[in-house]
Amino acid sequence: MEKPTGALSLVFRQKKDGQTYPAKQYYKLPLQVMRTHYQEDDGTAYTYLLNPSGGVLQHDRLYTEIVLEENSKVYITTPSSTKFYKMDDGHAEVVNKITVGAGAVLEYLPEHNTPFAMAEAYQENEFYLHKDAILIASDMVTAGRVSRGEIFDYDLYSSKTKIYVDGHLRLYDHSHMDAKQIDMKKLGYMEGYLTNGTVYVYAGHINDQLPETLNRMKPEGVLLAAGKIDDSMMIVRFLGNSMVELKEAVDAIWGQIRRDVLKKEPIRVRKY
């Protein structure tokens, strides 16, 4: 990435009483972080990342770096979807680099991305995990501003996810949607669906029953498939048309993963 036009840096640390807090933070607009709050008794730090400019503009280069120190517990989300605005000239890049230390737990569940007509957007999510860490992360994108008739009218949307464990690349996932060159509605691509996404899970051991339980789910309007890569990593793919239905499905998926992996019940996450 070229010199970032917006930057955010966070370091989370666990106190002696078990509560996780942001020990260090820095941001340069248009990236910003809201004050951490707590919704659970185990000290999980609920953190909202936001862009007060309203969205991502052409020539934006946005870089976020987050570190979870040993045994910290963090839930990260965004208050609303990330909008990639029309880009007459150039493109936008968003890079998120996240390190999760030994015994730390990260739930990284931002709202979906919405590329507007003529947008050209490149996103990279890089996770660097200790082998004893736990990660639950999601990545979702829509066809655009569907209510305005913008359906796959963006030029290009690229999203890469890389997961490293103890320095070794364990997962590389690349969604490259060249809507300017390809009919995204045809067979082998979106096949008539308007939204899609993935949930990634890494833990010391994932029970075989978890993907089986998820595959038995039949959320309204959503098609999903879950599978283990190995004993410690699982992915869930999903397709839908309504963003409301997809969000409800993702919440249900997250809830089941939480029960099985974290041994905690899901909660209603407040959004502003």
XYZ file of C-alpha atoms in Angstrom:
272
model
C 0.000 0.000 0.000
C 1.092 3.563 -0.675
C 1.270 6.021 2.215
C -2.091 5.638 4.043
C -4.543 8.525 3.836
C -6.233 7.163 6.959
C -4.790 4.999 9.730
C -5.874 3.328 12.953
C -3.802 1.449 15.527
C -5.101 -0.386 18.611
C -3.451 -2.561 21.255
C -5.678 -4.509 23.652
C -4.442 -5.778 27.007
C -6.022 -7.746 29.838
C -6.140 -6.280 33.345
C -5.511 -8.349 36.460
C -9.274 -8.530 37.070
C -9.761 -10.102 33.623
C -11.175 -7.075 31.845
C -9.703 -6.267 28.421
C -9.041 -2.608 27.631
C -7.400 -0.585 24.823
C -3.905 0.016 26.230
C -2.833 2.046 23.198
C -4.763 3.704 20.436
C -4.107 6.077 17.565
C -6.174 7.106 14.583
C -5.967 9.472 11.674
C -9.228 10.451 9.992
C -11.171 9.178 8.143
C -10.654 6.152 10.413
C -11.810 6.384 14.001
C -12.662 4.179 16.976
C -15.499 4.586 19.446
C -15.076 4.183 23.166
C -14.881 0.544 24.255
C -17.813 -0.755 26.275
C -18.700 -4.011 28.013
C -21.753 -6.241 27.632
C -20.512 -9.425 29.320
C -19.100 -10.384 32.702
C -15.931 -11.973 31.263
C -14.392 -8.603 30.382
C -14.759 -8.820 26.587
C -14.049 -5.388 25.093
C -16.726 -4.376 22.572
C -15.184 -2.022 20.039
C -16.693 -0.170 17.091
C -14.582 0.996 14.173
C -16.050 3.742 12.053
C -15.476 6.099 9.179
C -17.142 9.462 9.954
C -16.745 10.586 6.318
C -19.564 8.185 5.446
C -17.638 5.815 3.216
C -14.526 5.020 1.211
C -13.579 7.414 -1.595
C -11.416 7.087 -4.687
C -7.690 7.251 -3.868
C -8.332 6.353 -0.215
C -5.631 4.156 1.292
C -6.917 3.035 4.704
C -4.724 0.999 7.034
C -5.775 -0.560 10.342
C -3.477 -2.473 12.684
C -4.847 -4.191 15.790
C -2.996 -6.269 18.390
C -4.625 -8.475 21.011
C -2.122 -9.271 23.705
C -2.092 -12.522 25.678
C -5.492 -13.662 27.058
C -7.350 -10.544 25.904
C -10.925 -10.865 24.623
C -12.257 -8.471 21.991
C -15.378 -8.132 19.853
C -14.924 -5.786 16.881
C -17.639 -4.542 14.551
C -18.780 -1.447 12.652
C -21.926 0.596 13.336
C -23.165 0.186 9.742
C -22.135 -1.049 6.317
C -18.958 0.230 4.654
C -19.798 2.111 1.470
C -17.374 2.319 -1.449
C -18.443 5.380 -3.384
C -18.413 5.964 -7.143
C -14.846 6.290 -8.427
C -14.384 8.258 -11.652
C -10.620 8.101 -11.360
C -8.450 5.603 -9.497
C -9.395 3.067 -6.853
C -9.508 2.551 -3.077
C -7.531 0.188 -0.853
C -8.386 -1.020 2.649
C -5.881 -3.129 4.606
C -6.605 -4.610 8.042
C -3.736 -6.332 9.870
C -4.707 -8.069 13.124
C -2.492 -9.993 15.542
C -4.061 -12.302 18.149
C -1.802 -13.474 20.966
C -1.694 -16.639 23.072
C -4.997 -17.388 24.780
C -6.640 -14.330 23.199
C -10.091 -14.392 21.594
C -11.132 -12.177 18.694
C -14.634 -11.924 17.285
C -14.262 -9.750 14.185
C -17.716 -9.195 12.678
C -17.967 -5.945 10.696
C -21.138 -5.088 8.818
C -21.241 -5.773 5.068
C -19.490 -3.843 2.295
C -21.534 -2.000 -0.332
C -19.709 -1.048 -3.548
C -21.543 1.711 -5.441
C -21.740 1.932 -9.239
C -18.298 2.495 -10.818
C -16.452 1.659 -7.588
C -13.105 -0.147 -7.727
C -12.213 -1.460 -4.287
C -9.462 -3.674 -2.897
C -9.666 -5.039 0.658
C -7.168 -7.220 2.510
C -7.739 -8.810 5.915
C -4.620 -10.369 7.432
C -4.820 -12.309 10.699
C -1.673 -13.382 12.560
C -2.634 -15.904 15.226
C -0.814 -17.653 18.029
C -1.631 -21.364 17.906
C -3.537 -21.006 21.192
C -5.641 -18.077 19.983
C -9.284 -18.184 18.847
C -10.673 -16.299 15.850
C -14.232 -15.861 14.577
C -14.287 -13.471 11.606
C -16.706 -12.568 8.820
C -16.586 -10.840 5.442
C -19.761 -9.878 3.547
C -20.550 -7.883 0.393
C -23.700 -6.898 -1.477
C -24.348 -6.381 -5.187
C -24.535 -2.619 -4.569
C -27.351 -0.180 -3.908
C -29.997 -2.634 -5.019
C -32.918 -0.380 -4.026
C -31.627 2.199 -6.547
C -31.314 -0.403 -9.265
C -27.514 -0.660 -8.936
C -26.943 -4.407 -9.214
C -23.321 -5.398 -9.859
C -22.731 -1.980 -11.418
C -19.388 -1.542 -9.649
C -16.228 -1.981 -11.721
C -14.324 -4.347 -9.438
C -14.467 -5.624 -5.864
C -11.575 -7.638 -4.476
C -11.365 -9.039 -0.958
C -8.457 -11.149 0.298
C -8.338 -12.960 3.628
C -5.111 -14.457 4.945
C -4.819 -16.372 8.206
C -1.371 -17.137 9.610
C -0.821 -19.414 12.617
C 2.567 -19.148 14.341
C 3.923 -17.449 11.236
C 2.693 -20.077 8.764
C 0.037 -19.239 6.178
C -2.888 -21.573 6.893
C -5.630 -20.003 4.789
C -5.702 -17.750 1.737
C -9.110 -16.786 0.378
C -9.612 -14.359 -2.503
C -12.965 -13.084 -3.734
C -12.328 -11.289 -7.046
C -15.538 -9.897 -8.538
C -14.800 -8.169 -11.842
C -18.332 -7.001 -12.514
C -17.225 -4.790 -15.415
C -15.961 -7.803 -17.370
C -18.102 -10.679 -16.065
C -21.847 -11.231 -15.815
C -22.025 -11.877 -12.079
C -25.542 -13.297 -12.354
C -24.599 -16.269 -14.513
C -23.973 -19.885 -13.574
C -20.766 -20.396 -11.617
C -20.798 -16.881 -10.164
C -23.632 -15.415 -8.081
C -26.339 -17.341 -9.964
C -29.072 -14.820 -9.212
C -28.082 -14.079 -5.600
C -27.248 -10.517 -4.571
C -25.257 -10.919 -1.357
C -22.548 -13.291 -0.237
C -20.065 -13.791 2.532
C -17.889 -16.073 4.608
C -17.317 -16.786 8.289
C -13.842 -18.017 9.256
C -13.197 -19.918 12.493
C -9.876 -20.901 14.051
C -9.626 -22.670 17.416
C -7.469 -25.338 19.019
C -10.022 -27.993 18.172
C -13.323 -27.761 16.297
C -15.835 -30.517 16.881
C -17.066 -32.399 13.824
C -20.610 -31.758 14.990
C -20.314 -27.977 14.562
C -20.326 -27.828 10.729
C -22.957 -30.576 10.714
C -25.153 -28.462 12.992
C -24.646 -25.384 10.826
C -25.444 -27.296 7.645
C -28.764 -28.364 9.147
C -29.753 -24.714 9.533
C -32.296 -23.512 7.001
C -32.354 -19.727 7.386
C -35.040 -18.050 5.320
C -33.765 -16.811 1.945
C -30.158 -17.887 2.600
C -28.133 -20.776 1.195
C -25.180 -21.841 3.342
C -22.508 -24.530 3.537
C -20.038 -25.171 6.369
C -16.957 -27.371 6.392
C -13.751 -28.006 8.291
C -10.396 -27.450 6.619
C -8.709 -29.372 9.419
C -9.273 -29.940 13.138
C -8.559 -26.293 13.966
C -10.100 -24.339 11.079
C -13.568 -24.081 9.556
C -15.293 -21.853 7.006
C -18.958 -21.122 6.341
C -20.067 -19.774 2.943
C -23.457 -18.169 2.405
C -25.530 -16.579 -0.365
C -28.709 -14.544 -0.169
C -30.750 -11.734 -1.658
C -32.012 -9.740 1.303
C -29.335 -8.166 3.473
C -31.742 -8.341 6.406
C -32.139 -12.109 5.956
C -28.397 -12.554 5.487
C -27.627 -10.594 8.650
C -30.102 -12.728 10.609
C -28.448 -15.863 9.227
C -24.964 -14.634 10.143
C -26.155 -13.837 13.662
C -27.506 -17.392 13.960
C -24.240 -18.856 12.607
C -22.194 -16.718 15.000
C -24.432 -17.728 17.881
C -23.945 -21.441 17.257
C -20.188 -21.037 16.816
C -20.047 -19.056 20.043
C -21.863 -21.774 21.975
C -19.626 -24.510 20.616
C -16.212 -22.807 20.540
C -16.393 -20.172 23.287
C -18.963 -21.941 25.488
C -20.892 -18.666 25.677
C -24.376 -17.691 24.641
C -24.727 -15.051 21.915
C -25.958 -11.638 22.956
C -27.694 -8.805 21.176
C -24.917 -6.440 20.116
C -25.925 -2.801 20.362
C -25.457 -0.698 17.235
C -25.533 3.073 17.096
